[in-house]
Structure formats: structure tokens, C-alpha cells
Amino acid sequence: MFKQTHNKIMRANLFLGLVLCLSLMACAYQRAPVDSRITLPNACFPAGFEAVEICREDSFASLAAFYLDDPAKGWLIDQYNGHPKLVPGDIIIIPPDSFNRAGLVPDGFQTVPVLAYQCLVQKPSNKFEVITNRFVEQMDFLKENNYNIITLDQLIAFINYKEVIPPRAVVITFDKGWRSFYKIAWPLLKKYNFPATLFLHTDFIGNKEGLSWKELNQMSKEGLDLQCQTKSLRNLIKNKKGDSFKSYFKTLQKEVMDARSIINIRLGIQCKYIAYPYGKTDNLVVAMLQKLGISAGLTLERGSNAAFSDNFRIKRSMILSDYNIEDFEENLIIFKSMALK
Amino acid sequence: MRSAAVAFYLCLFLYFLTGCSNFIILNSTKLSTSDHTISDTLISKALILEKQMELNKALLIWKVIACRGPHYQTDQTVQDKIKTLQNRIEYLVKTHYDKGCLYYSQKALEDARREFLIILRYQPQHAGALDYLKNRLTPPVYINYQAAPKDTLQSIAKAHYNDVKKALLLAWLNDLDDQVKLKPGTLLCLPVLPKINQVSKKSTSTLSQVKRLVKKQQYSKALAMINKLLNKTPNNSKFILLADAVHIAMARPYILDQKYEIALSLLNKVSPSYPRIKQILDDFYIKRQAYQSKQLLQIANSHLTAAEYDKALQVTNEILLKDPENREASSLVDAAHYALGRKLAADKNEYGAWRQFKKVSPGYKNIGQLMQNIQKKLNKKADTYYKTGVKYYLRENLAGAIQKWKQTLKYNPQHPKAAKDIARVERLLEKLKKVN
């Protein structure tokens, strides 16, 4: 009798177990993820655009890595969609990386400031020498305020309407080739992971206060962009008194061609851009540079650069020794208001 | 006792199954609800973007909405929205391009640049706008020059720079030898360099004579004299200013007479440096726009009176495209849709009438009442289609059932069952396909 009852209980328990298993299986089947991502048909969209449904694990960087082949372009998706919060199930538009190359929005357009430094020192003796601590303060300011330091190549591509650049973009440049660049500026720039361009005044290189070719070679290998600032740093638009046009013009050619060939021989670099000595240029200089194959020239006119700026009159703001952080910020104009609607 | 236990466990099993099936149903309902929520969010996002004049982004969102489901693809409102936005973008691009070219021809370069930048917002690869922005709006470094017979590099340098020595510059830039004779027709690049401008001084008596003529409103005579002076000294700012003032004075009576094209041809001759020219032109365009809208409104009104609703709508839309704030045109649009809707309702075309009434502003006449009546009729029709669909379904004519339910949704997009049933049957059809 006891055995019979025991068997019944066992059978009942088995049955109950079976029911539970079946139910759990059914539920588990329903809970399995159906599809990791839904991409809407994009036949009717403009070329390069895609609309996708957000998954739980998505971030702007992962979406950019998947759709734009570059995780660093996450800002492009973020910006296009109006800085949304990524909620699984929401639809997000992936723009092509060619979208909005001029950085245009209904109330204005993007501009890029180019900062120019001469040299960094502990005790300044003139207004072009910036104290190291001030430079550190300025770099901290750029980092803390989410400025994106871009290369000069990126800026030129932006001006040529070929590449979209991140918002709050800034370019850092140094002039001449002072030795302090190797000792102070370059280690700091590397620490901040900021790209920079150094324009070389070739007659100055190898001098007591100037950088050596060996140092330049090392920094170039470490990622420093090296360009040319002529051979002797003479004012290109000023003809010396008594000089004929012929001799003036020959000197101009020599200033650029010699500087370029020296840099090419010593460092194996073909310079594409020039920083005009004292920032001065005119149509004669520009015509000559274009003929020589230079593709952009930087002045020392204060201001920022838009996508439609002139390649040969790129504005650059010299940072002076007595600038406090407010003065520095005044040179960081990253947007120009204009009703574009 | 044993049978009671079996019955209890069986009930328990059935309860679990019910729970599971409920879970499935709940899940699918949730999905479709969230689907609708997403589309609603997208619609409101598109409308906000449109308000912010982010028209391309708004258009893309509407296209996303259209791609989200079969009933959105066929929803006329969504398709209409897409078409309207496309037309609006096209119209804006054309208008701003024309404006930009006009400003450029008037040497108002900043204004021209603004217009071309607006175009790039709507059409980033617009070749014309890009050409103006990159090549024409910045002062040229070079000009092209075709060598004439007897031209030498020296004579060209003399003519362009007042400096024969710049022949060597021309030779270097154009890969030529400065001693070699130039072939007529050779195309040369001449850098734009400053040239000493020798402005000859003209007698002030001629100028005062011109001023007297202007005072007497003898504009044609005055203009002829100024032009003679300008031919000899093209850069004389006093003569240019006087010529500008004469052109503006000549344009005024034409503006009063509403002969805007003649007035514009005169205003176009005014140099961009003339003080307040931008404001004068802006006032002119506002007046011309108002006049054109008024004329078009008259035409639209006559179409409306003649019951030519489509034509009336076409004309009013044209006005609204140029002047979206025009209230008279908006109320004419309402009147046309209202009248057309009533006509269709009288012809027992309830769906057509409903579509027209939907386009009428909510507070217009008794539109609310009319919409309710029509909606009731449409719901009845939708129910009939739904039931026919169910009949097809029971006869295993799945394609026919889907078709009927789609018609249900056409008449009542909020129908509680049709969308779900379509989705269910489509899944069934897919499974059948896989089995086959």
C-alpha cells in the first residue's frame, strides 16, 4: 500500500517536472533574441545614408566603426542625430562621412582656428616667447573644454571641401624651429596626444638656438608634421631698395625652392604647405607658390577659417607671452553665426 | 484521488500553456505598440526638424517612416509629406542660387556667399554653388588672357602692370621664353597684381551740369553725360555714385507703377558700394513679392469660384512656397480642400473626402463635424472589408485576406485588428514558403 502511494507520488512529481520543463522551454524559446540589428531598406535614401535600429550594446563609436569604418567618427552620427541618448529599439540615421563637409547648420557654419607659437621658455624676453606653464595651462584648457586638435592636412582637406572634420576643431602650429621645441613643446604635445605642425626656417636649423636635423628626424618619425617657412625668413612681399624686379623674383623663388629641397634632402619630406614669414603674402607670391606645387599658405592674420577660405590666405593667430586664458580663448573661434535658412 | 490529481496537473499544464500563449500575444502586441510609438516619435522629430529648417534631415526621417511598414508606404499623408519636402528643397535651391548669382553680379559678395552656403545645406554637392564659393567669391590670383596678333610678353606686361620688367614673370609662369615671339591665340595666365591707376581729372563744370540735369529730373540726358565721363575715367567714385543715384531715381516711378521688371533692370545697374543699396533692394523684393502674391491670389480665387479646385490649390501652393506665412493663401487652401471634400462626399467618395478634410485647418467652419461623420462612414466600410478579409482567411485565401485587411487599414488606419492580422498572416505565408 505504502509502495503504491509512493509510486503515485513519484509519477505525479515526474509529470509536474515535465510540465514545468515544457513551460520553461516555451518561454525560453520566446525570449531568445530575434535579430541583433534591423537595417531599414535604404533604396530610397540618398547615397550613403542608412537608418538602423539601436541595439543594447551600441555606442556612437561602435556604430561609426561598423558603418563608417572609423570609430573616431562617432561624433558624426551623434551630431547628425542631434546628440540623442542611444535607446535600444530607437531608429538612428547613419550619415556618410562625406556629409556636411562645410560644417553648416541653420544658424551658421564651422570655423577652425589655427594657433601659432614661436617658442616656449621659462622666462620670456619678448612677446613671442610663451612661458611653459602658460602653454600647459592652454593645452589643459583645450583638453578640458573638448576641443579636437586636428592635423594641418585635415584642415586643408576641410578647406578643399574634401573631408568632414570634428566639431570644435583646432590646429596647433609652431614657427621657425627653436631648440626649445624639442625639449619642452614636443614632449608636452605628445603627453596631450595633440598633433602639431612645425614650419622650418631652414637657415636657422643647426644653429646654436635652433633644432638639429637629427632632432627633427626623430620628431618626424614620432609623428610631428614638418613644413617649410622659407630659407632665410625674409619678408616675401618686400623688395629690397635698389633691387630690380628680376633679382627680387629670383630671390623669392630661391627662398622657397631651396628651403623645400633642403628639407627633402635632410628629412626625406616633400613640403606641401608654407607659413609666410611675418605672415605676409600677395598675389605674386601666391602665383609663384602655386607654380612651384605648394598647395596652401598660412598668414598671421588673426581669425578662423571656414570651408570656403582661400588656401593661400589661411588665417593663423599668434599666441603671445602676455596672454592669459581669456585672451587665449578669444582666439578659439570655432563657429560663425549666419542665418543659413 | 488519482484522477483528481491528474486533473489538477492537467489544469496546471493548461494554465502554463495559456500563460505562454499570453506571453507570446503580449509580446507581439508590445512589439507592434512600440512600433507605433517609434513611428510617432519619428513623425514628431521630423516635424521639429522641418520647423528648424533642417529639411534634408526631416525628409530622411519621413523616408524612414515610409520604410517602416506596408501601411506607411501606402499612407498618402507620408508620401505627400515626402513629395512636398522634396519640392520645397528643390525650390529653395533654385531660388537661393538665382539670388546668389544676382548678388554676385552686383558684387555684393558677402550676400552671395550666404546664398551659396544655404544651397550647400540643402544640396551639399551643388556644383554651381561650390564653384562660386571656391573659385569666384575669392579675389582671383590669375586672369586668363588670349594673346592677340602683335602681342609680346613685354607689351602685355606694360598694358596690365605698367611694368615691362614683369615680362619675365609672365614667361616663367607660362613656361615660355621671354624673348620668343608670342603666337596669336596663346592662352596666358596673368597674375592679378596692383597697377598704378592714373585717374585723369575732369572738369568740375561737367559734373555740376550733370547735377543740374538730375535736379530737373532729366535723367536720360544726365546718364548719357555721366557715361561719357565714366568711359574716360572708369574708376571715378564721384561719377559712379552719381550714376547710381540716377539709376535709383529712374527706377522709383516704375516701382510705383508696379512695373517691377523694368525697375529691377535699372536697380541691377547700381554698384554694390552704393550706400543702402541692400536695403533698397530688399524693400523692392518685398514689394514685388506682395504684388505677385496678390495677382496669384486673384487667379486662385477665380479658380475656386469656378469650382476648379485643383487649379486653385496649385496656384495657392505656388504662393505658399514663396511666402509660407501668407494668411490669405492659407485660408484659400482651406476653402479649396473644404469645398472639394464636400463635393467628393456628395459623390459618395468618402475616402477622397476624408483626405481633403484632413488637409483643412482644424477650426475651419464645421470641419470637425464633417470629419466625424465621414470617419463613421469610413469605419463602417473598414469593418466590412475586415469581415470580408476574415471570410477569405477562413477559406484559406491568405493573399486575398491580406488585401482586404490592407483596404481596412486604408479606411481606418487605427483598426484594432487588421494590422496585427496582416502581420500574422504574412508570417504564416513566409512559413509556408519555407515549407514549400
mmCIF file of N, CA and C in Angstrom, chain A residues 152-269:
data_model
loop_
_atom_site.group_PDB
_atom_site.id
_atom_site.type_symbol
_atom_site.label_atom_id
_atom_site.label_comp_id
_atom_site.label_asym_id
_atom_site.label_seq_id
_atom_site.Cartn_x
_atom_site.Cartn_y
_atom_site.Cartn_z
ATOM 1 N N LEU A 152 47.127 69.616 -39.797
ATOM 2 C CA LEU A 152 47.033 70.629 -40.850
ATOM 3 C C LEU A 152 46.461 69.997 -42.127
ATOM 4 N N ASP A 153 46.824 68.737 -42.372
ATOM 5 C CA ASP A 153 46.279 68.022 -43.540
ATOM 6 C C ASP A 153 44.752 67.980 -43.470
ATOM 7 N N GLN A 154 44.222 67.714 -42.273
ATOM 8 C CA GLN A 154 42.753 67.661 -42.112
ATOM 9 C C GLN A 154 42.132 69.022 -42.401
ATOM 10 N N LEU A 155 42.806 70.080 -41.918
ATOM 11 C CA LEU A 155 42.275 71.430 -42.155
ATOM 12 C C LEU A 155 42.254 71.742 -43.657
ATOM 13 N N ILE A 156 43.337 71.376 -44.350
ATOM 14 C CA ILE A 156 43.395 71.683 -45.795
ATOM 15 C C ILE A 156 42.322 70.877 -46.536
ATOM 16 N N ALA A 157 42.129 69.620 -46.114
ATOM 17 C CA ALA A 157 41.074 68.794 -46.743
ATOM 18 C C ALA A 157 39.704 69.423 -46.500
ATOM 19 N N PHE A 158 39.503 70.005 -45.317
ATOM 20 C CA PHE A 158 38.236 70.685 -44.981
ATOM 21 C C PHE A 158 38.064 71.912 -45.882
ATOM 22 N N ILE A 159 39.138 72.684 -46.028
ATOM 23 C CA ILE A 159 39.068 73.893 -46.862
ATOM 24 C C ILE A 159 38.856 73.524 -48.338
ATOM 25 N N ASN A 160 39.396 72.367 -48.728
ATOM 26 C CA ASN A 160 39.201 71.925 -50.121
ATOM 27 C C ASN A 160 37.880 71.184 -50.299
ATOM 28 N N TYR A 161 37.031 71.182 -49.268
ATOM 29 C CA TYR A 161 35.710 70.538 -49.306
ATOM 30 C C TYR A 161 35.832 69.040 -49.597
ATOM 31 N N LYS A 162 36.902 68.439 -49.012
ATOM 32 C CA LYS A 162 37.106 67.018 -49.279
ATOM 33 C C LYS A 162 36.846 66.162 -48.050
ATOM 34 N N GLU A 163 36.939 66.765 -46.871
ATOM 35 C CA GLU A 163 36.819 65.939 -45.665
ATOM 36 C C GLU A 163 36.027 66.663 -44.594
ATOM 37 N N VAL A 164 35.223 65.901 -43.892
ATOM 38 C CA VAL A 164 34.483 66.471 -42.777
ATOM 39 C C VAL A 164 35.389 66.398 -41.543
ATOM 40 N N ILE A 165 35.351 67.423 -40.718
ATOM 41 C CA ILE A 165 36.214 67.418 -39.528
ATOM 42 C C ILE A 165 35.346 67.480 -38.275
ATOM 43 N N PRO A 166 35.885 67.037 -37.132
ATOM 44 C CA PRO A 166 35.048 67.047 -35.918
ATOM 45 C C PRO A 166 34.716 68.463 -35.474
ATOM 46 N N PRO A 167 33.653 68.608 -34.685
ATOM 47 C CA PRO A 167 33.336 69.952 -34.179
ATOM 48 C C PRO A 167 34.436 70.417 -33.224
ATOM 49 N N ARG A 168 34.491 71.696 -32.957
ATOM 50 C CA ARG A 168 35.473 72.291 -32.051
ATOM 51 C C ARG A 168 36.901 71.922 -32.458
ATOM 52 N N ALA A 169 37.149 71.973 -33.774
ATOM 53 C CA ALA A 169 38.485 71.597 -34.274
ATOM 54 C C ALA A 169 39.452 72.775 -34.178
ATOM 55 N N VAL A 170 40.677 72.464 -33.812
ATOM 56 C CA VAL A 170 41.729 73.481 -33.673
ATOM 57 C C VAL A 170 43.022 72.899 -34.239
ATOM 58 N N VAL A 171 43.848 73.741 -34.864
ATOM 59 C CA VAL A 171 45.153 73.293 -35.365
ATOM 60 C C VAL A 171 46.234 74.003 -34.554
ATOM 61 N N ILE A 172 47.288 73.254 -34.200
ATOM 62 C CA ILE A 172 48.410 73.860 -33.461
ATOM 63 C C ILE A 172 49.640 73.884 -34.374
ATOM 64 N N THR A 173 50.274 75.060 -34.476
ATOM 65 C CA THR A 173 51.494 75.161 -35.293
ATOM 66 C C THR A 173 52.585 75.883 -34.496
ATOM 67 N N PHE A 174 53.807 75.585 -34.865
ATOM 68 C CA PHE A 174 54.975 76.290 -34.300
ATOM 69 C C PHE A 174 55.805 76.823 -35.467
ATOM 70 N N ASP A 175 56.496 77.912 -35.244
ATOM 71 C CA ASP A 175 57.297 78.525 -36.306
ATOM 72 C C ASP A 175 58.794 78.364 -36.059
ATOM 73 N N LYS A 176 59.530 78.510 -37.112
ATOM 74 C CA LYS A 176 60.976 78.682 -37.111
ATOM 75 C C LYS A 176 61.785 77.432 -36.802
ATOM 76 N N GLY A 177 61.628 76.814 -35.646
ATOM 77 C CA GLY A 177 62.413 75.631 -35.284
ATOM 78 C C GLY A 177 63.363 75.897 -34.139
ATOM 79 N N TRP A 178 62.878 76.517 -33.086
ATOM 80 C CA TRP A 178 63.696 76.762 -31.895
ATOM 81 C C TRP A 178 63.982 75.441 -31.192
ATOM 82 N N ARG A 179 65.147 75.389 -30.545
ATOM 83 C CA ARG A 179 65.553 74.157 -29.846
ATOM 84 C C ARG A 179 64.556 73.797 -28.739
ATOM 85 N N SER A 180 63.964 74.822 -28.117
ATOM 86 C CA SER A 180 63.035 74.557 -27.010
ATOM 87 C C SER A 180 61.852 73.702 -27.466
ATOM 88 N N PHE A 181 61.617 73.682 -28.755
ATOM 89 C CA PHE A 181 60.505 72.861 -29.241
ATOM 90 C C PHE A 181 60.760 71.398 -28.907
ATOM 91 N N TYR A 182 62.006 70.960 -29.127
ATOM 92 C CA TYR A 182 62.360 69.561 -28.869
ATOM 93 C C TYR A 182 62.322 69.256 -27.378
ATOM 94 N N LYS A 183 62.827 70.235 -26.589
ATOM 95 C CA LYS A 183 62.976 69.990 -25.150
ATOM 96 C C LYS A 183 61.650 70.155 -24.398
ATOM 97 N N ILE A 184 60.862 71.140 -24.790
ATOM 98 C CA ILE A 184 59.656 71.447 -23.997
ATOM 99 C C ILE A 184 58.352 71.125 -24.744
ATOM 100 N N ALA A 185 58.181 71.745 -25.911
ATOM 101 C CA ALA A 185 56.876 71.671 -26.584
ATOM 102 C C ALA A 185 56.511 70.258 -27.027
ATOM 103 N N TRP A 186 57.424 69.594 -27.707
ATOM 104 C CA TRP A 186 57.102 68.286 -28.280
ATOM 105 C C TRP A 186 56.749 67.239 -27.202
ATOM 106 N N PRO A 187 57.542 67.156 -26.092
ATOM 107 C CA PRO A 187 57.122 66.193 -25.048
ATOM 108 C C PRO A 187 55.729 66.509 -24.494
ATOM 109 N N LEU A 188 55.427 67.796 -24.364
ATOM 110 C CA LEU A 188 54.091 68.155 -23.859
ATOM 111 C C LEU A 188 53.008 67.775 -24.857
ATOM 112 N N LEU A 189 53.242 68.085 -26.127
ATOM 113 C CA LEU A 189 52.246 67.757 -27.167
ATOM 114 C C LEU A 189 52.009 66.244 -27.203
ATOM 115 N N LYS A 190 53.092 65.482 -27.037
ATOM 116 C CA LYS A 190 52.954 64.018 -27.040
ATOM 117 C C LYS A 190 52.130 63.562 -25.834
ATOM 118 N N LYS A 191 52.375 64.238 -24.696
ATOM 119 C CA LYS A 191 51.651 63.887 -23.465
ATOM 120 C C LYS A 191 50.135 64.096 -23.669
ATOM 121 N N TYR A 192 49.802 65.205 -24.305
ATOM 122 C CA TYR A 192 48.381 65.507 -24.525
ATOM 123 C C TYR A 192 47.815 64.745 -25.727
ATOM 124 N N ASN A 193 48.728 64.123 -26.483
ATOM 125 C CA ASN A 193 48.341 63.432 -27.721
ATOM 126 C C ASN A 193 47.750 64.421 -28.740
ATOM 127 N N PHE A 194 48.336 65.602 -28.832
ATOM 128 C CA PHE A 194 47.891 66.637 -29.768
ATOM 129 C C PHE A 194 48.811 66.655 -30.990
ATOM 130 N N PRO A 195 48.250 66.538 -32.193
ATOM 131 C CA PRO A 195 49.116 66.672 -33.378
ATOM 132 C C PRO A 195 49.535 68.129 -33.569
ATOM 133 N N ALA A 196 50.654 68.344 -34.237
ATOM 134 C CA ALA A 196 51.116 69.725 -34.463
ATOM 135 C C ALA A 196 51.958 69.787 -35.731
ATOM 136 N N THR A 197 52.109 71.015 -36.238
ATOM 137 C CA THR A 197 52.955 71.243 -37.419
ATOM 138 C C THR A 197 54.045 72.237 -37.048
ATOM 139 N N LEU A 198 55.257 71.938 -37.474
ATOM 140 C CA LEU A 198 56.368 72.875 -37.234
ATOM 141 C C LEU A 198 56.854 73.383 -38.602
ATOM 142 N N PHE A 199 56.837 74.707 -38.773
ATOM 143 C CA PHE A 199 57.311 75.317 -40.022
ATOM 144 C C PHE A 199 58.784 75.677 -39.865
ATOM 145 N N LEU A 200 59.606 75.163 -40.763
ATOM 146 C CA LEU A 200 61.052 75.323 -40.595
ATOM 147 C C LEU A 200 61.628 76.480 -41.388
ATOM 148 N N HIS A 201 62.404 77.294 -40.679
ATOM 149 C CA HIS A 201 63.217 78.328 -41.308
ATOM 150 C C HIS A 201 64.579 77.657 -41.455
ATOM 151 N N THR A 202 64.897 77.184 -42.649
ATOM 152 C CA THR A 202 65.994 76.206 -42.794
ATOM 153 C C THR A 202 67.380 76.774 -42.439
ATOM 154 N N ASP A 203 67.602 78.072 -42.675
ATOM 155 C CA ASP A 203 68.914 78.635 -42.317
ATOM 156 C C ASP A 203 69.136 78.592 -40.806
ATOM 157 N N PHE A 204 68.066 78.534 -40.045
ATOM 158 C CA PHE A 204 68.136 78.563 -38.579
ATOM 159 C C PHE A 204 68.426 77.166 -37.999
ATOM 160 N N ILE A 205 68.096 76.152 -38.779
ATOM 161 C CA ILE A 205 68.272 74.775 -38.288
ATOM 162 C C ILE A 205 69.773 74.457 -38.218
ATOM 163 N N GLY A 206 70.178 73.876 -37.115
ATOM 164 C CA GLY A 206 71.599 73.542 -36.922
ATOM 165 C C GLY A 206 72.353 74.661 -36.213
ATOM 166 N N ASN A 207 71.708 75.840 -36.040
ATOM 167 C CA ASN A 207 72.346 76.932 -35.288
ATOM 168 C C ASN A 207 72.331 76.613 -33.797
ATOM 169 N N LYS A 208 72.987 77.516 -33.028
ATOM 170 C CA LYS A 208 73.100 77.297 -31.584
ATOM 171 C C LYS A 208 71.706 77.186 -30.925
ATOM 172 N N GLU A 209 70.816 78.073 -31.324
ATOM 173 C CA GLU A 209 69.485 78.089 -30.692
ATOM 174 C C GLU A 209 68.448 77.271 -31.453
ATOM 175 N N GLY A 210 68.853 76.842 -32.639
ATOM 176 C CA GLY A 210 67.890 76.118 -33.479
ATOM 177 C C GLY A 210 67.943 74.617 -33.260
ATOM 178 N N LEU A 211 66.946 73.924 -33.770
ATOM 179 C CA LEU A 211 66.916 72.464 -33.681
ATOM 180 C C LEU A 211 67.984 71.864 -34.578
ATOM 181 N N SER A 212 68.351 70.624 -34.279
ATOM 182 C CA SER A 212 69.293 69.940 -35.179
ATOM 183 C C SER A 212 68.477 69.058 -36.123
ATOM 184 N N TRP A 213 69.085 68.692 -37.249
ATOM 185 C CA TRP A 213 68.401 67.822 -38.212
ATOM 186 C C TRP A 213 68.103 66.458 -37.586
ATOM 187 N N LYS A 214 69.002 66.046 -36.670
ATOM 188 C CA LYS A 214 68.809 64.748 -36.009
ATOM 189 C C LYS A 214 67.533 64.776 -35.150
ATOM 190 N N GLU A 215 67.396 65.878 -34.411
ATOM 191 C CA GLU A 215 66.198 66.019 -33.554
ATOM 192 C C GLU A 215 64.930 66.065 -34.419
ATOM 193 N N LEU A 216 65.054 66.804 -35.527
ATOM 194 C CA LEU A 216 63.880 66.910 -36.425
ATOM 195 C C LEU A 216 63.507 65.537 -36.989
ATOM 196 N N ASN A 217 64.551 64.782 -37.364
ATOM 197 C CA ASN A 217 64.320 63.447 -37.923
ATOM 198 C C ASN A 217 63.585 62.572 -36.907
ATOM 199 N N GLN A 218 64.039 62.658 -35.667
ATOM 200 C CA GLN A 218 63.428 61.833 -34.610
ATOM 201 C C GLN A 218 61.960 62.239 -34.407
ATOM 202 N N MET A 219 61.707 63.540 -34.324
ATOM 203 C CA MET A 219 60.339 64.008 -34.072
ATOM 204 C C MET A 219 59.423 63.689 -35.258
ATOM 205 N N SER A 220 60.000 63.781 -36.454
ATOM 206 C CA SER A 220 59.207 63.462 -37.646
ATOM 207 C C SER A 220 58.745 62.006 -37.584
ATOM 208 N N LYS A 221 59.672 61.125 -37.157
ATOM 209 C CA LYS A 221 59.313 59.704 -37.035
ATOM 210 C C LYS A 221 58.257 59.492 -35.950
ATOM 211 N N GLU A 222 58.272 60.385 -34.951
ATOM 212 C CA GLU A 222 57.293 60.254 -33.852
ATOM 213 C C GLU A 222 55.933 60.870 -34.214
ATOM 214 N N GLY A 223 55.849 61.457 -35.399
ATOM 215 C CA GLY A 223 54.543 61.944 -35.862
ATOM 216 C C GLY A 223 54.428 63.450 -36.019
ATOM 217 N N LEU A 224 55.510 64.193 -35.805
ATOM 218 C CA LEU A 224 55.433 65.649 -35.976
ATOM 219 C C LEU A 224 55.362 65.981 -37.472
ATOM 220 N N ASP A 225 54.465 66.888 -37.822
ATOM 221 C CA ASP A 225 54.340 67.313 -39.221
ATOM 222 C C ASP A 225 55.315 68.459 -39.464
ATOM 223 N N LEU A 226 56.191 68.285 -40.450
ATOM 224 C CA LEU A 226 57.182 69.331 -40.731
ATOM 225 C C LEU A 226 56.888 69.981 -42.076
ATOM 226 N N GLN A 227 56.834 71.303 -42.079
ATOM 227 C CA GLN A 227 56.593 72.045 -43.318
ATOM 228 C C GLN A 227 57.604 73.174 -43.393
ATOM 229 N N CYS A 228 57.463 74.010 -44.430
ATOM 230 C CA CYS A 228 58.539 74.973 -44.675
ATOM 231 C C CYS A 228 58.129 76.418 -44.388
ATOM 232 N N GLN A 229 59.107 77.202 -43.896
ATOM 233 C CA GLN A 229 58.875 78.631 -43.655
ATOM 234 C C GLN A 229 59.984 79.441 -44.342
ATOM 235 N N THR A 230 60.352 79.035 -45.516
ATOM 236 C CA THR A 230 61.406 79.655 -46.359
ATOM 237 C C THR A 230 62.819 79.442 -45.793
ATOM 238 N N LYS A 231 63.765 79.890 -46.609
ATOM 239 C CA LYS A 231 65.174 79.636 -46.265
ATOM 240 C C LYS A 231 65.694 80.648 -45.234
ATOM 241 N N SER A 232 65.502 81.956 -45.557
ATOM 242 C CA SER A 232 66.139 82.953 -44.679
ATOM 243 C C SER A 232 65.137 83.771 -43.877
ATOM 244 N N LEU A 233 63.854 83.486 -44.035
ATOM 245 C CA LEU A 233 62.775 84.178 -43.318
ATOM 246 C C LEU A 233 62.672 85.641 -43.717
ATOM 247 N N ARG A 234 62.979 85.934 -44.982
ATOM 248 C CA ARG A 234 62.823 87.333 -45.411
ATOM 249 C C ARG A 234 61.362 87.608 -45.746
ATOM 250 N N ASN A 235 60.968 88.847 -45.618
ATOM 251 C CA ASN A 235 59.602 89.232 -45.956
ATOM 252 C C ASN A 235 59.411 89.066 -47.470
ATOM 253 N N LEU A 236 58.508 88.172 -47.847
ATOM 254 C CA LEU A 236 58.387 87.817 -49.268
ATOM 255 C C LEU A 236 57.762 88.926 -50.109
ATOM 256 N N ILE A 237 57.038 89.821 -49.481
ATOM 257 C CA ILE A 237 56.365 90.834 -50.323
ATOM 258 C C ILE A 237 57.138 92.150 -50.373
ATOM 259 N N LYS A 238 58.269 92.186 -49.747
ATOM 260 C CA LYS A 238 59.042 93.429 -49.709
ATOM 261 C C LYS A 238 60.290 93.298 -50.570
ATOM 262 N N ASN A 239 60.395 94.185 -51.544
ATOM 263 C CA ASN A 239 61.590 94.205 -52.386
ATOM 264 C C ASN A 239 62.615 95.121 -51.734
ATOM 265 N N LYS A 240 63.859 94.627 -51.620
ATOM 266 C CA LYS A 240 64.898 95.478 -51.006
ATOM 267 C C LYS A 240 65.157 96.677 -51.898
ATOM 268 N N LYS A 241 65.466 97.796 -51.277
ATOM 269 C CA LYS A 241 65.705 99.030 -52.035
ATOM 270 C C LYS A 241 66.833 98.826 -53.045
ATOM 271 N N GLY A 242 66.590 99.279 -54.261
ATOM 272 C CA GLY A 242 67.623 99.198 -55.298
ATOM 273 C C GLY A 242 67.614 97.880 -56.039
ATOM 274 N N ASP A 243 66.877 96.879 -55.520
ATOM 275 C CA ASP A 243 66.815 95.577 -56.198
ATOM 276 C C ASP A 243 65.903 95.672 -57.419
ATOM 277 N N SER A 244 66.346 95.062 -58.534
ATOM 278 C CA SER A 244 65.478 95.035 -59.711
ATOM 279 C C SER A 244 64.383 93.996 -59.496
ATOM 280 N N PHE A 245 63.351 94.062 -60.319
ATOM 281 C CA PHE A 245 62.275 93.068 -60.203
ATOM 282 C C PHE A 245 62.829 91.671 -60.451
ATOM 283 N N LYS A 246 63.792 91.623 -61.426
ATOM 284 C CA LYS A 246 64.359 90.327 -61.796
ATOM 285 C C LYS A 246 65.044 89.684 -60.583
ATOM 286 N N SER A 247 65.888 90.479 -59.901
ATOM 287 C CA SER A 247 66.626 89.881 -58.773
ATOM 288 C C SER A 247 65.662 89.572 -57.613
ATOM 289 N N TYR A 248 64.671 90.434 -57.414
ATOM 290 C CA TYR A 248 63.667 90.182 -56.363
ATOM 291 C C TYR A 248 62.928 88.867 -56.624
ATOM 292 N N PHE A 249 62.526 88.681 -57.861
ATOM 293 C CA PHE A 249 61.754 87.493 -58.203
ATOM 294 C C PHE A 249 62.605 86.226 -58.065
ATOM 295 N N LYS A 250 63.885 86.329 -58.494
ATOM 296 C CA LYS A 250 64.792 85.160 -58.367
ATOM 297 C C LYS A 250 64.980 84.810 -56.886
ATOM 298 N N THR A 251 65.087 85.852 -56.048
ATOM 299 C CA THR A 251 65.265 85.614 -54.602
ATOM 300 C C THR A 251 64.032 84.907 -54.028
ATOM 301 N N LEU A 252 62.866 85.361 -54.464
ATOM 302 C CA LEU A 252 61.626 84.721 -53.985
ATOM 303 C C LEU A 252 61.632 83.222 -54.284
ATOM 304 N N GLN A 253 61.965 82.914 -55.525
ATOM 305 C CA GLN A 253 61.975 81.502 -55.939
ATOM 306 C C GLN A 253 62.965 80.705 -55.092
ATOM 307 N N LYS A 254 64.121 81.309 -54.890
ATOM 308 C CA LYS A 254 65.187 80.647 -54.142
ATOM 309 C C LYS A 254 64.751 80.381 -52.685
ATOM 310 N N GLU A 255 64.092 81.355 -52.101
ATOM 311 C CA GLU A 255 63.633 81.233 -50.709
ATOM 312 C C GLU A 255 62.798 79.963 -50.511
ATOM 313 N N VAL A 256 61.921 79.728 -51.444
ATOM 314 C CA VAL A 256 61.004 78.586 -51.297
ATOM 315 C C VAL A 256 61.654 77.293 -51.786
ATOM 316 N N MET A 257 62.228 77.374 -52.991
ATOM 317 C CA MET A 257 62.774 76.143 -53.597
ATOM 318 C C MET A 257 63.928 75.581 -52.771
ATOM 319 N N ASP A 258 64.818 76.450 -52.286
ATOM 320 C CA ASP A 258 65.963 75.971 -51.508
ATOM 321 C C ASP A 258 65.495 75.339 -50.193
ATOM 322 N N ALA A 259 64.566 76.048 -49.518
ATOM 323 C CA ALA A 259 64.074 75.519 -48.236
ATOM 324 C C ALA A 259 63.444 74.144 -48.438
ATOM 325 N N ARG A 260 62.666 74.010 -49.482
ATOM 326 C CA ARG A 260 61.996 72.726 -49.745
ATOM 327 C C ARG A 260 63.005 71.622 -50.037
ATOM 328 N N SER A 261 64.008 71.962 -50.876
ATOM 329 C CA SER A 261 64.939 70.893 -51.261
ATOM 330 C C SER A 261 65.833 70.501 -50.080
ATOM 331 N N ILE A 262 66.181 71.485 -49.206
ATOM 332 C CA ILE A 262 66.999 71.133 -48.025
ATOM 333 C C ILE A 262 66.215 70.169 -47.125
ATOM 334 N N ILE A 263 64.937 70.513 -46.886
ATOM 335 C CA ILE A 263 64.098 69.651 -46.020
ATOM 336 C C ILE A 263 63.957 68.259 -46.649
ATOM 337 N N ASN A 264 63.817 68.253 -47.954
ATOM 338 C CA ASN A 264 63.656 66.976 -48.653
ATOM 339 C C ASN A 264 64.923 66.133 -48.533
ATOM 340 N N ILE A 265 66.091 66.784 -48.705
ATOM 341 C CA ILE A 265 67.364 66.038 -48.647
ATOM 342 C C ILE A 265 67.635 65.558 -47.211
ATOM 343 N N ARG A 266 67.430 66.467 -46.222
ATOM 344 C CA ARG A 266 67.804 66.113 -44.855
ATOM 345 C C ARG A 266 66.783 65.193 -44.183
ATOM 346 N N LEU A 267 65.520 65.339 -44.535
ATOM 347 C CA LEU A 267 64.487 64.568 -43.811
ATOM 348 C C LEU A 267 63.657 63.652 -44.709
ATOM 349 N N GLY A 268 63.833 63.793 -46.009
ATOM 350 C CA GLY A 268 63.042 62.974 -46.944
ATOM 351 C C GLY A 268 61.577 63.372 -46.972
ATOM 352 N N ILE A 269 61.309 64.638 -46.652
ATOM 353 C CA ILE A 269 59.911 65.099 -46.610
ATOM 354 C C ILE A 269 59.665 66.087 -47.746
#
